[in-house]
Amino acid sequence: MEKRVIPVLEMSCAVCAATVEKTVRELAGVEEASVNFSANTLQVVYDPDKISLKDMQAAVSAAGYDLVISENAEADAIDAEHRLYLDLRRRTIGAWSFGLPVMVLSMIFHSPSQILTWILLALTLPVLYWGRSFYVSGWKAVKRGRANMDTLVMLSTAVSFLFSLFSTIYPYFWLSLGLVPHVYYEAVAMIIAFVLSGKLLEARAKQSTSASIRSLMGLQPKTARLVGKDGEEKDVPIAMLLPGDTVSVRPGEKIPVDGIVLEGGSYVDESMISGESEAVKKQAGDRVLAGTLNQRGAFLLNVQALGADTVLARMVRMVQEAQGSKAPVQGVVDKVSSVFVPVVILLSILTFVIWISVAGWNMFPYALLTAVSVLVIACPCALGLATPTALTVGIGKAAQQHILIKDAFALENMCRVNAIVLDKTGTLTEGTPKVVGEKLYSGFEEYVSVLLAAEMRSEHPLAVSLSEYLRQKGVKPVEISAFESITGKGVMCEYRGEKFWIGSKALAEENVGVLLPDLFSIYFGKGDSLVAAFEVKDALKENSKEAVRQLESYGVEVCMLTGDKESAASEIARQAGITHYEWGVLPDDKERFVLDLQRRGKCVAMVGDGINDSPALARAAVSVAMGKGTDVAMDIAMVTLMNSDLALLPRAIKLSRKTVRIIRENLFWAFGYNVVCIPIAAGVLYPVGILLSPMWASAAMAFSSVSVILNSLRLR
């Protein structure tokens, strides 16, 4: 199965989004499809052996919309949306240029003469032309047995215009019935002008909601300087590079690909990806990332990943997928939106019938006006935009702060978190411990090379520190066999037919068969004999204490779990201000601890950075990985803190709570607007002298959609 985020064009409302989603979901080979109306994207999971992107595009085109599936889809979509925006702006200006005179003349002359009605007709026809997209889209929807916002605009303006045209050509028909002929050209013109204005403002505001994506996309250069076998350099498109190629990077240039430094060195600004403010020193053997900025020196790098496989591209893809995902609350909104337009049409017909039934045919003009007003004022867009716009802005803002949120479910869940479980090493601490003490036994000098070889294969921070310590002493590794990692305890290996083990006090006691003093962090032995023991200490991260304080101020219970010994655990807990902690914890124990908290009714977030944290991460309601941790932890985690700064965690919770609050405000406004305004448009306030005209109904409808987007943009 493949997962893609594909730009969608020509959608005008939430019903359009639902149509695209349903069209794609029903295709053979598509497992999952989700459309984000605010971001104009389709997120699809499909089997490429059963269906192609071109097949999806053909199906969506038949439904009246378009998918952008080119190689450079994002850029092409942005260009297409810009062209559509310029066309929309031109049509809006044209509609107002002719619509305003229609409105002014109708206000001055309440009972226009026969000649004036023809003038009003002539002025209205260009407005209809500039609003033709409503009729094209609305008719396509009707032919498919569906109805969208454009259907409402089409029906309301068509009814008003045809009635006015009939009254202009055959005024005597109404006079013969004893009725005064009325024309509603101003309603037609202003409905189209207001709705076009709303769409224009909406399009402009929606561009702001996805600004974070565009800024991330703009980080990666389009070309690279390829170094040939003869040493010559030439600029080539990124797409022409292959893994293993050599690329030259000069001072002041953005690094085009992920790679390993071969020659030279420099300082690289990685703040756009990691958030680290200080430049990082890079030399031969170090990894560099696409999109980061080379500052001082020049170097050659070996291409490891390019294009869609770079860390930057993965970040962009993760943000896009998250923005395209749906929060649980959106399911209810989708169900309401699917029946919204048909219900509004029925309410409009019912309004007309009630007016005629109660007041008689003498009130025909009022019956027609109220029916049209009901069609116009109803706004499915506000409902459709309420959740996705807030999610798009919230997830985008998080990405700008170097917090990667995998999906909407995680964002919504995070606001409910009231208990957080923290790993110690690499999460609360720097993750770069130092050897501060050692005790060596007989045989250490003979087997120290075995110790180094085994620790070099381990990803654990303590193993990395010990490896570095031994290398600085001039120790060289040997070839070992039967290497085995024992999660939460340590590693085992063989050398010349003999078994060796390195790890925790628990692992040492299992092999030695006696209780050992709780004095050291790493034990090394052969068979049932202890060869060496090392004390390794790790420093608390600068922001960890403040992060814990902030979390507790939000009403979150903070706990620490570690496989380390009691003395080390208690010292870090004391420094961080954590009262609830456990030591000597295995991976299964971490998972059980999370489960126990959940049984107490807690919504638990687990924060870790290693393989040993994976079971607990998978169990938690929200899983958080440190960006400098293992790939396994990051793959499982719903949220990744890219610079491994714990201070980002309370920031993520605060952003989540604010986003969910904005979603609730948007939904309250969207539902409340329709509940209040539709009855007013139907004429329930007519007895007290208030009757809403279609013109002002269209203005209210346009304002409702824009207000939802503007409220969401308060997150920025």
XYZ file of C-alpha atoms in Angstrom:
716
model
C 0.000 0.000 0.000
C 1.089 3.538 -0.764
C 0.068 6.753 0.948
C -0.114 10.039 -0.984
C -1.286 13.579 -0.384
C -2.648 14.967 -3.664
C -3.767 18.570 -4.336
C -7.418 18.983 -5.405
C -8.757 21.853 -7.508
C -12.239 23.293 -8.144
C -13.782 22.466 -4.736
C -16.189 25.159 -3.536
C -17.574 23.805 -0.252
C -17.581 20.941 2.231
C -20.087 19.027 0.132
C -17.623 19.140 -2.784
C -14.946 17.728 -0.493
C -17.305 14.942 0.568
C -18.068 14.187 -3.088
C -14.376 13.877 -4.003
C -13.760 11.745 -0.933
C -16.658 9.387 -1.697
C -15.704 9.157 -5.385
C -12.131 8.083 -4.594
C -13.063 5.822 -1.673
C -15.423 3.792 -3.862
C -12.674 3.014 -6.407
C -11.285 -0.539 -6.447
C -7.813 -0.593 -4.915
C -8.388 2.406 -2.614
C -8.240 1.466 1.055
C -8.709 4.900 2.589
C -9.461 8.427 1.337
C -9.781 11.705 3.219
C -10.206 15.238 1.828
C -9.133 18.369 3.695
C -11.270 21.186 2.299
C -9.245 23.940 3.951
C -5.948 22.651 2.524
C -7.503 21.480 -0.801
C -5.814 18.085 -0.519
C -6.767 14.435 -0.865
C -4.988 11.954 1.392
C -5.293 8.467 -0.084
C -4.017 5.004 0.813
C -4.116 2.738 -2.228
C -2.695 -0.362 -3.887
C -0.661 0.783 -6.932
C -1.022 -2.679 -8.459
C -4.810 -2.252 -8.620
C -5.259 1.445 -9.356
C -3.099 4.299 -10.621
C -3.155 8.002 -9.848
C -4.380 8.628 -13.404
C -7.383 6.378 -12.733
C -8.191 8.433 -9.642
C -7.763 11.653 -11.594
C -10.162 10.422 -14.298
C -12.803 9.475 -11.705
C -12.496 12.817 -9.901
C -12.614 14.722 -13.206
C -15.846 12.904 -14.108
C -17.244 14.170 -10.792
C -16.396 17.772 -11.770
C -13.088 18.340 -9.971
C -9.390 17.843 -10.661
C -6.386 16.159 -9.076
C -2.833 17.447 -9.555
C -0.666 14.325 -9.988
C 2.378 15.726 -11.788
C 5.949 15.118 -10.608
C 6.004 18.542 -9.005
C 2.386 18.401 -7.826
C 2.709 20.826 -4.910
C 4.285 23.568 -6.992
C 1.872 22.968 -9.891
C -1.072 23.126 -7.478
C 0.168 26.406 -6.027
C 0.487 27.865 -9.559
C -2.996 26.623 -10.500
C -4.517 27.997 -7.296
C -2.820 31.347 -7.930
C -4.287 31.504 -11.449
C -7.717 30.614 -10.070
C -7.315 33.294 -7.403
C -6.471 35.952 -10.008
C -9.465 34.879 -12.129
C -11.707 34.981 -9.053
C -10.463 38.470 -8.191
C -11.148 39.683 -11.748
C -14.685 38.252 -11.697
C -15.376 39.706 -8.247
C -14.328 43.200 -9.347
C -16.485 42.867 -12.463
C -19.503 41.692 -10.440
C -19.258 44.653 -8.076
C -18.711 47.121 -10.931
C -22.096 46.223 -12.431
C -23.835 45.017 -9.276
C -23.501 48.284 -7.338
C -25.316 50.378 -9.998
C -28.120 47.779 -9.998
C -28.449 48.043 -6.231
C -28.291 51.872 -6.195
C -30.901 52.247 -8.954
C -33.212 49.751 -7.247
C -32.923 51.637 -3.942
C -33.650 55.015 -5.579
C -36.550 53.770 -7.676
C -38.659 51.425 -5.528
C -41.130 50.934 -8.406
C -38.930 51.072 -11.529
C -40.436 51.977 -14.861
C -40.563 49.586 -17.792
C -37.494 51.201 -19.339
C -35.566 51.062 -16.077
C -36.279 47.366 -15.648
C -34.678 46.743 -19.031
C -31.643 48.792 -17.940
C -31.414 46.732 -14.738
C -31.629 43.551 -16.823
C -28.794 44.751 -19.084
C -26.607 45.527 -16.052
C -27.363 42.168 -14.407
C -26.431 39.991 -17.410
C -22.646 40.668 -17.112
C -22.848 39.823 -13.392
C -24.443 36.480 -14.288
C -21.585 35.863 -16.720
C -18.951 36.510 -14.032
C -20.843 34.230 -11.664
C -21.191 31.445 -14.252
C -19.002 29.081 -12.200
C -21.858 28.693 -9.711
C -24.158 27.438 -12.453
C -21.579 25.090 -13.972
C -20.688 23.562 -10.599
C -24.275 23.530 -9.354
C -25.572 21.836 -12.512
C -22.810 19.198 -12.384
C -23.834 18.430 -8.831
C -27.514 18.132 -9.786
C -26.670 15.759 -12.643
C -24.827 13.528 -10.169
C -27.810 13.574 -7.840
C -25.987 15.728 -5.306
C -26.248 19.283 -4.090
C -23.561 21.687 -2.872
C -23.264 25.346 -1.939
C -23.126 26.329 -5.611
C -26.460 24.538 -6.028
C -27.985 26.897 -3.447
C -26.518 29.952 -5.201
C -27.658 28.634 -8.585
C -31.220 27.989 -7.412
C -31.620 31.270 -5.548
C -30.262 33.495 -8.314
C -31.928 31.525 -11.120
C -35.364 31.723 -9.454
C -34.954 35.449 -8.780
C -33.640 36.197 -12.256
C -36.234 34.149 -14.164
C -39.050 35.659 -12.148
C -37.673 39.170 -12.780
C -37.184 38.432 -16.487
C -40.781 37.252 -16.771
C -41.979 40.381 -14.995
C -39.870 42.546 -17.321
C -41.170 40.934 -20.514
C -44.780 40.280 -19.415
C -45.652 42.786 -16.662
C -49.300 42.721 -17.757
C -49.687 39.146 -16.523
C -49.380 40.310 -12.916
C -51.446 43.425 -13.535
C -54.252 41.253 -14.894
C -54.258 39.349 -11.581
C -54.383 42.548 -9.609
C -50.763 42.213 -8.470
C -47.891 44.685 -8.823
C -45.053 43.300 -10.979
C -41.737 43.106 -9.083
C -38.175 42.572 -10.240
C -35.294 41.368 -8.077
C -32.259 42.067 -10.259
C -30.483 43.721 -7.317
C -30.847 40.496 -5.334
C -29.342 38.459 -8.192
C -26.436 40.852 -8.701
C -25.602 41.307 -5.030
C -25.893 37.600 -4.164
C -23.305 36.814 -6.828
C -21.103 39.783 -5.832
C -21.187 38.937 -2.117
C -20.609 35.208 -2.649
C -17.707 35.890 -5.023
C -16.239 38.279 -2.432
C -16.602 35.628 0.248
C -14.853 33.069 -1.945
C -12.071 35.563 -2.676
C -11.501 36.307 1.012
C -11.773 32.610 1.801
C -9.155 31.724 -0.850
C -6.806 34.373 0.476
C -7.255 33.237 4.069
C -6.827 29.562 3.145
C -3.448 30.409 1.622
C -2.401 31.625 5.062
C -3.481 28.368 6.704
C -1.002 26.379 4.612
C 1.827 28.907 4.802
C 3.837 26.565 7.046
C 3.869 23.877 4.347
C 5.026 26.329 1.702
C 7.778 27.631 3.985
C 9.048 24.086 4.631
C 8.885 23.273 0.915
C 10.908 26.368 0.146
C 13.859 25.239 2.272
C 15.216 22.639 -0.140
C 17.217 23.879 -3.152
C 16.223 22.805 -6.659
C 19.777 22.129 -7.933
C 23.042 20.673 -6.655
C 26.697 20.896 -7.666
C 27.615 17.372 -8.841
C 31.311 16.416 -8.713
C 32.286 14.115 -11.573
C 34.951 11.396 -11.522
C 37.333 13.840 -13.196
C 36.772 16.357 -10.405
C 34.748 18.764 -12.530
C 31.681 20.367 -10.976
C 28.412 21.108 -12.722
C 24.985 22.272 -11.558
C 22.280 19.628 -12.075
C 18.642 19.262 -10.938
C 18.227 17.326 -7.690
C 16.242 14.672 -9.580
C 19.350 13.741 -11.613
C 21.372 12.759 -8.544
C 21.775 9.181 -7.340
C 22.731 7.769 -3.914
C 26.514 7.492 -3.803
C 27.128 10.619 -5.913
C 29.488 13.298 -4.647
C 28.163 16.834 -4.202
C 30.099 20.021 -3.487
C 28.730 22.560 -0.990
C 30.179 26.078 -0.709
C 29.873 28.636 2.114
C 26.471 30.297 2.365
C 24.664 27.602 0.354
C 21.763 25.424 1.391
C 22.632 21.744 1.496
C 20.673 20.047 -1.324
C 20.540 16.427 -0.070
C 21.005 14.268 3.013
C 24.532 12.905 3.070
C 27.814 12.166 4.819
C 30.729 14.625 4.744
C 33.638 13.160 2.761
C 36.174 15.998 2.733
C 36.420 19.369 4.358
C 34.367 20.749 7.198
C 32.123 23.594 8.213
C 29.531 24.851 10.631
C 25.932 24.175 9.586
C 22.819 26.033 10.697
C 20.203 23.309 11.379
C 17.689 25.596 13.095
C 15.081 25.244 10.345
C 14.829 21.509 11.067
C 15.924 20.993 14.660
C 15.363 24.439 16.146
C 18.957 24.510 17.460
C 20.049 28.151 17.421
C 23.798 27.472 17.355
C 25.520 26.197 14.243
C 26.734 22.583 14.439
C 30.320 21.662 13.567
C 30.554 19.158 10.706
C 33.605 17.207 9.605
C 34.406 14.027 7.700
C 32.021 11.241 8.690
C 29.273 13.538 10.025
C 25.726 13.550 8.674
C 24.232 16.664 7.068
C 20.609 17.283 6.086
C 18.928 18.802 3.049
C 17.585 22.309 3.575
C 20.115 23.242 6.272
C 22.474 26.178 5.697
C 26.218 25.805 5.306
C 27.876 28.778 6.975
C 31.668 28.965 6.929
C 33.580 26.221 5.189
C 33.314 24.159 2.025
C 33.019 20.392 1.867
C 32.211 17.397 -0.292
C 29.420 15.057 0.734
C 28.316 11.595 -0.292
C 24.638 11.525 -1.263
C 22.616 9.255 1.052
C 19.039 10.419 0.438
C 17.454 12.915 -1.915
C 14.065 14.193 -2.995
C 11.200 12.509 -1.154
C 13.578 10.437 1.001
C 15.257 13.322 2.841
C 14.474 14.190 6.456
C 13.061 17.538 5.286
C 10.778 15.858 2.731
C 9.621 13.404 5.401
C 8.818 16.374 7.653
C 6.797 18.062 4.897
C 5.021 14.793 4.124
C 4.237 14.192 7.794
C 2.778 17.697 8.186
C 0.736 17.331 4.990
C -0.620 13.963 6.078
C -1.431 15.314 9.517
C -3.251 18.309 8.048
C -5.177 15.994 5.732
C -6.268 13.685 8.523
C -9.616 14.023 10.285
C -10.259 14.603 13.933
C -12.923 12.338 15.524
C -15.282 15.317 15.876
C -15.185 15.794 12.088
C -17.181 12.594 11.572
C -20.301 14.212 13.057
C -19.799 17.330 10.952
C -19.442 15.251 7.770
C -22.751 13.511 8.451
C -24.503 16.851 8.989
C -22.898 18.383 5.860
C -23.989 15.462 3.667
C -27.674 16.199 4.281
C -27.384 19.939 4.841
C -28.077 21.230 1.317
C -31.090 18.956 0.586
C -32.594 19.956 3.944
C -32.079 23.654 3.157
C -33.802 23.248 -0.234
C -36.766 21.568 1.482
C -36.869 24.358 4.087
C -36.901 26.932 1.289
C -39.846 25.218 -0.426
C -41.606 24.873 2.920
C -41.068 28.571 3.631
C -42.691 29.526 0.313
C -45.643 27.193 0.894
C -46.270 28.465 4.437
C -46.201 32.107 3.319
C -48.698 31.475 0.536
C -50.890 29.304 2.772
C -51.029 31.852 5.591
C -50.993 35.165 3.720
C -52.380 34.251 0.304
C -51.124 35.015 -3.198
C -51.102 38.739 -2.483
C -47.936 38.087 -0.491
C -46.293 36.244 -3.377
C -43.311 38.665 -3.587
C -42.578 38.174 0.116
C -42.963 34.427 -0.175
C -40.475 34.388 -3.042
C -38.010 36.676 -1.239
C -37.994 34.614 1.940
C -37.619 31.348 0.034
C -34.654 32.780 -1.848
C -33.176 34.211 1.377
C -33.309 30.769 3.017
C -31.397 29.290 0.083
C -28.822 32.057 0.180
C -28.160 32.441 3.899
C -27.563 28.760 4.608
C -23.834 28.065 4.657
C -22.440 24.522 4.519
C -18.967 26.007 4.050
C -18.800 27.274 7.621
C -19.533 23.752 8.871
C -17.032 22.204 6.479
C -14.267 24.651 7.357
C -14.764 24.666 11.133
C -12.521 21.697 11.955
C -10.010 21.375 9.063
C -8.948 25.042 9.051
C -8.125 24.960 12.760
C -6.281 21.643 12.365
C -4.345 22.892 9.339
C -3.226 26.041 11.136
C -2.524 24.247 14.438
C -0.446 21.449 12.907
C 1.351 23.967 10.669
C 2.187 26.178 13.642
C 3.461 23.140 15.525
C 5.749 22.290 12.593
C 7.145 25.820 12.616
C 7.999 25.295 16.292
C 9.726 21.977 15.429
C 6.897 19.840 16.775
C 5.780 17.227 14.249
C 2.256 15.941 14.903
C 1.427 12.785 12.949
C -2.351 13.190 12.680
C -5.453 15.042 13.875
C -6.270 12.269 16.337
C -3.015 12.962 18.191
C -3.661 16.701 18.252
C -7.158 16.245 19.648
C -6.032 13.599 22.163
C -3.169 15.712 23.442
C -5.509 18.320 24.889
C -6.949 15.634 27.202
C -3.579 14.438 28.529
C -3.431 14.650 32.330
C -0.513 12.289 32.985
C 2.882 12.177 31.298
C 5.460 9.424 31.668
C 9.032 10.472 30.902
C 11.999 8.313 30.086
C 15.178 9.556 31.795
C 18.147 9.101 29.498
C 17.962 11.294 26.418
C 14.578 12.702 27.406
C 15.149 14.466 30.717
C 18.918 14.262 30.438
C 21.347 15.236 27.705
C 21.720 11.641 26.559
C 25.503 12.042 26.416
C 26.629 10.570 29.739
C 30.263 10.507 30.807
C 32.237 7.748 32.482
C 33.124 9.089 35.944
C 34.343 5.917 37.662
C 35.452 2.349 37.027
C 36.462 -0.872 38.788
C 38.560 -3.337 36.850
C 39.010 -7.012 37.602
C 41.286 -9.741 36.368
C 41.189 -10.199 32.615
C 40.071 -6.688 31.753
C 43.124 -5.809 29.690
C 42.705 -9.029 27.696
C 39.007 -8.544 26.954
C 38.587 -4.756 26.797
C 38.569 -4.939 22.962
C 35.576 -7.301 23.174
C 33.795 -4.768 25.388
C 34.384 -1.999 22.847
C 33.243 -4.149 19.896
C 29.978 -5.036 21.652
C 29.205 -1.493 22.843
C 29.835 -0.069 19.377
C 26.887 -2.158 18.110
C 24.487 -0.805 20.737
C 22.400 2.362 20.295
C 21.978 2.938 24.037
C 23.421 6.321 25.184
C 25.411 4.638 27.979
C 26.970 2.256 25.434
C 27.848 5.155 23.142
C 29.528 7.004 26.029
C 31.510 3.958 27.121
C 32.591 3.299 23.522
C 33.874 6.858 23.196
C 35.658 6.577 26.557
C 37.456 3.373 25.501
C 38.416 4.737 22.071
C 39.973 7.795 23.708
C 42.163 5.350 25.699
C 43.374 3.843 22.424
C 41.372 0.601 22.572
C 40.716 -1.126 19.232
C 37.680 -3.371 18.635
C 37.922 -7.026 17.630
C 35.609 -9.188 15.508
C 32.837 -10.654 17.628
C 29.982 -13.053 16.805
C 26.505 -14.068 18.034
C 25.718 -10.491 19.055
C 22.344 -10.251 20.822
C 20.550 -7.264 22.303
C 18.516 -7.963 25.446
C 16.014 -5.102 25.569
C 16.180 -3.217 28.848
C 19.142 -5.187 30.191
C 22.118 -5.026 27.812
C 23.875 -7.109 25.156
C 25.596 -10.483 24.785
C 28.175 -11.738 22.300
C 30.787 -14.403 21.649
C 34.523 -14.133 21.075
C 36.728 -17.159 20.386
C 33.965 -19.472 21.577
C 33.503 -17.717 24.909
C 30.352 -15.812 25.966
C 30.496 -12.210 27.149
C 27.772 -9.896 28.500
C 27.524 -6.148 29.075
C 24.625 -4.342 30.708
C 22.693 -3.516 33.874
C 23.099 -4.704 37.470
C 20.179 -7.138 36.895
C 21.940 -8.746 33.914
C 25.168 -8.988 35.905
C 23.445 -10.681 38.850
C 21.789 -13.200 36.511
C 25.190 -14.257 35.175
C 27.356 -13.924 38.279
C 24.754 -15.462 40.579
C 25.295 -13.109 43.528
C 23.855 -9.765 44.613
C 25.988 -6.797 43.596
C 26.237 -3.359 45.232
C 24.271 -0.566 43.565
C 27.384 1.416 42.728
C 27.816 1.199 38.950
C 25.780 1.751 35.765
C 27.447 -0.763 33.397
C 28.772 -4.221 34.219
C 31.004 -6.331 31.928
C 31.650 -10.016 32.372
C 32.669 -13.343 30.833
C 30.526 -16.352 31.649
C 29.927 -16.161 35.409
C 32.863 -13.857 36.101
C 32.802 -10.084 36.484
C 35.485 -8.351 34.415
C 34.738 -4.638 34.926
C 32.165 -2.118 36.165
C 31.724 1.504 35.119
C 29.873 4.438 36.675
C 28.321 6.682 34.048
C 26.464 9.900 34.826
C 24.271 12.031 32.628
C 23.475 15.714 33.098
C 19.942 17.115 33.246
C 18.925 19.101 30.163
C 18.844 22.839 30.675
C 15.074 23.198 30.105
C 13.862 19.970 31.715
C 13.090 21.429 35.159
C 11.094 24.326 33.688
C 9.260 21.943 31.329
C 8.202 19.776 34.283
C 7.042 22.862 36.195
C 4.954 24.042 33.233
C 3.390 20.616 32.739
C 2.369 20.469 36.380
C 0.923 23.997 36.128
C -1.332 22.669 33.334
C -2.677 20.047 35.753
C -0.574 17.210 34.312
C 0.880 14.527 36.580
C 4.554 13.947 35.663
C 6.244 10.570 36.241
C 9.748 9.335 35.400
C 10.714 5.762 34.552
C 14.255 4.542 34.048
C 16.203 1.308 33.855
C 19.027 3.026 35.741
C 19.899 2.385 39.397
C 18.121 4.088 42.293
C 20.815 6.639 43.138
C 21.018 7.969 39.579
C 17.225 8.019 39.223
C 16.646 9.853 42.516
C 19.286 12.466 41.703
C 17.788 13.317 38.273
C 14.236 13.289 39.709
C 15.319 15.684 42.468
C 16.977 18.051 39.983
C 13.933 17.998 37.659
C 11.407 18.455 40.467
C 9.685 15.080 39.848
C 8.174 13.301 42.866
C 6.785 10.217 41.095
C 9.569 8.023 39.679
C 10.651 4.385 39.417
C 14.059 2.850 38.723
C 15.355 -0.485 37.414
C 12.386 -0.557 35.045
C 12.292 -2.931 32.073
C 10.390 -2.182 28.815
C 7.486 -4.408 29.869
C 7.374 -2.611 33.203
C 7.064 0.742 31.419
C 4.118 -0.552 29.426
C 2.456 -1.901 32.597
C 3.013 1.436 34.348
C 1.235 3.266 31.507
C -1.575 0.705 31.627
C -1.971 1.171 35.401
C -2.318 4.928 34.950
C -4.943 4.366 32.259
C -6.886 2.076 34.589
C -6.937 4.952 37.083
C -8.756 7.013 34.447
C -5.722 8.952 33.249
C -5.156 10.037 29.664
C -1.464 9.177 29.399
C 1.275 10.539 27.156
C 4.539 8.592 26.996
C 7.765 10.373 26.076
C 10.837 8.366 25.072
C 13.686 8.075 22.622
C 14.816 4.465 22.537
C 13.813 0.999 21.423
C 13.166 0.080 25.064
C 10.444 2.761 25.160
C 8.569 1.377 22.146
C 6.031 -0.855 24.004
C 5.049 1.994 26.334
C 4.861 4.438 23.419
C 2.517 2.091 21.591
C 0.320 1.671 24.700
C -0.081 5.387 25.536
C -2.970 7.556 24.307
C -0.370 9.983 22.966
C 3.182 8.881 22.201
C 5.984 11.429 21.971
C 9.466 10.749 20.597
C 12.580 12.862 20.847
C 13.869 13.838 17.398
C 17.388 12.659 18.203
C 16.143 9.246 19.327
C 15.892 6.004 17.374
C 13.931 5.643 14.159
C 11.765 2.957 15.787
C 10.589 5.355 18.495
C 9.891 8.090 15.932
C 7.922 5.708 13.701
C 5.683 4.616 16.565
C 5.267 8.074 18.072
C 2.317 10.341 17.248
C 4.364 13.450 18.084
C 8.063 14.105 17.497
C 10.028 16.878 19.223
C 12.588 17.536 16.489
C 15.270 19.175 18.632
C 14.745 16.829 21.609
C 14.018 19.839 23.822
C 11.507 18.854 26.522
C 10.343 22.487 26.681
C 8.467 21.791 23.440
C 6.170 19.334 25.236
C 4.171 21.863 27.330
C 4.128 24.066 24.241
C 2.571 21.206 22.248
C -0.072 20.613 24.926
C -0.904 24.319 25.089
C -1.198 24.478 21.286
C -3.383 21.359 21.257
C -5.741 22.796 23.862
C -5.952 26.097 22.015
C -6.598 24.336 18.680
C -9.384 22.195 20.137
C -10.910 25.305 21.733
C -10.834 27.064 18.355
C -12.495 24.030 16.732
C -15.289 24.145 19.305
C -15.723 27.889 18.777
C -15.879 27.364 15.013
C -18.438 24.577 15.308
C -20.528 26.608 17.749
C -20.502 29.535 15.347
C -21.205 27.408 12.266
C -24.119 25.531 13.831
C -25.387 28.571 15.718
C -25.235 30.771 12.626
C -27.442 28.420 10.606
C -29.829 27.702 13.493
C -30.420 31.431 14.076
C -30.183 32.860 10.559
C -32.287 30.362 8.588
C -35.473 31.089 10.636
C -34.815 34.848 10.322
C -34.436 34.457 6.560
C -37.700 32.458 6.531
C -39.506 35.477 8.019
C -40.169 34.553 11.660
C -39.444 38.179 12.607
C -41.793 39.627 9.962
C -44.516 40.269 12.597
C -42.154 42.779 14.276
C -41.249 44.402 10.952
C -37.973 42.583 10.169
C -37.595 40.794 6.845
C -34.157 39.807 5.560
C -33.517 40.496 1.881
C -31.566 37.997 -0.257
C -28.876 40.626 -0.726
C -28.081 40.831 2.991
C -28.530 37.094 3.327
C -25.719 36.573 0.808
C -23.495 39.000 2.732
C -24.137 37.072 5.960
C -23.380 33.780 4.237
C -20.075 35.052 2.876
C -19.135 36.477 6.276
C -19.836 33.193 8.071
C -17.222 31.226 6.087
C -14.604 33.940 6.302
C -15.157 34.383 10.050
C -14.460 30.680 10.671
C -11.150 30.907 8.805
C -10.158 34.171 10.519
C -10.924 32.644 13.915
C -8.672 29.688 13.057
C -5.885 32.039 12.017
C -5.794 33.382 15.589
C -3.596 30.340 16.278
C -0.762 31.837 14.249
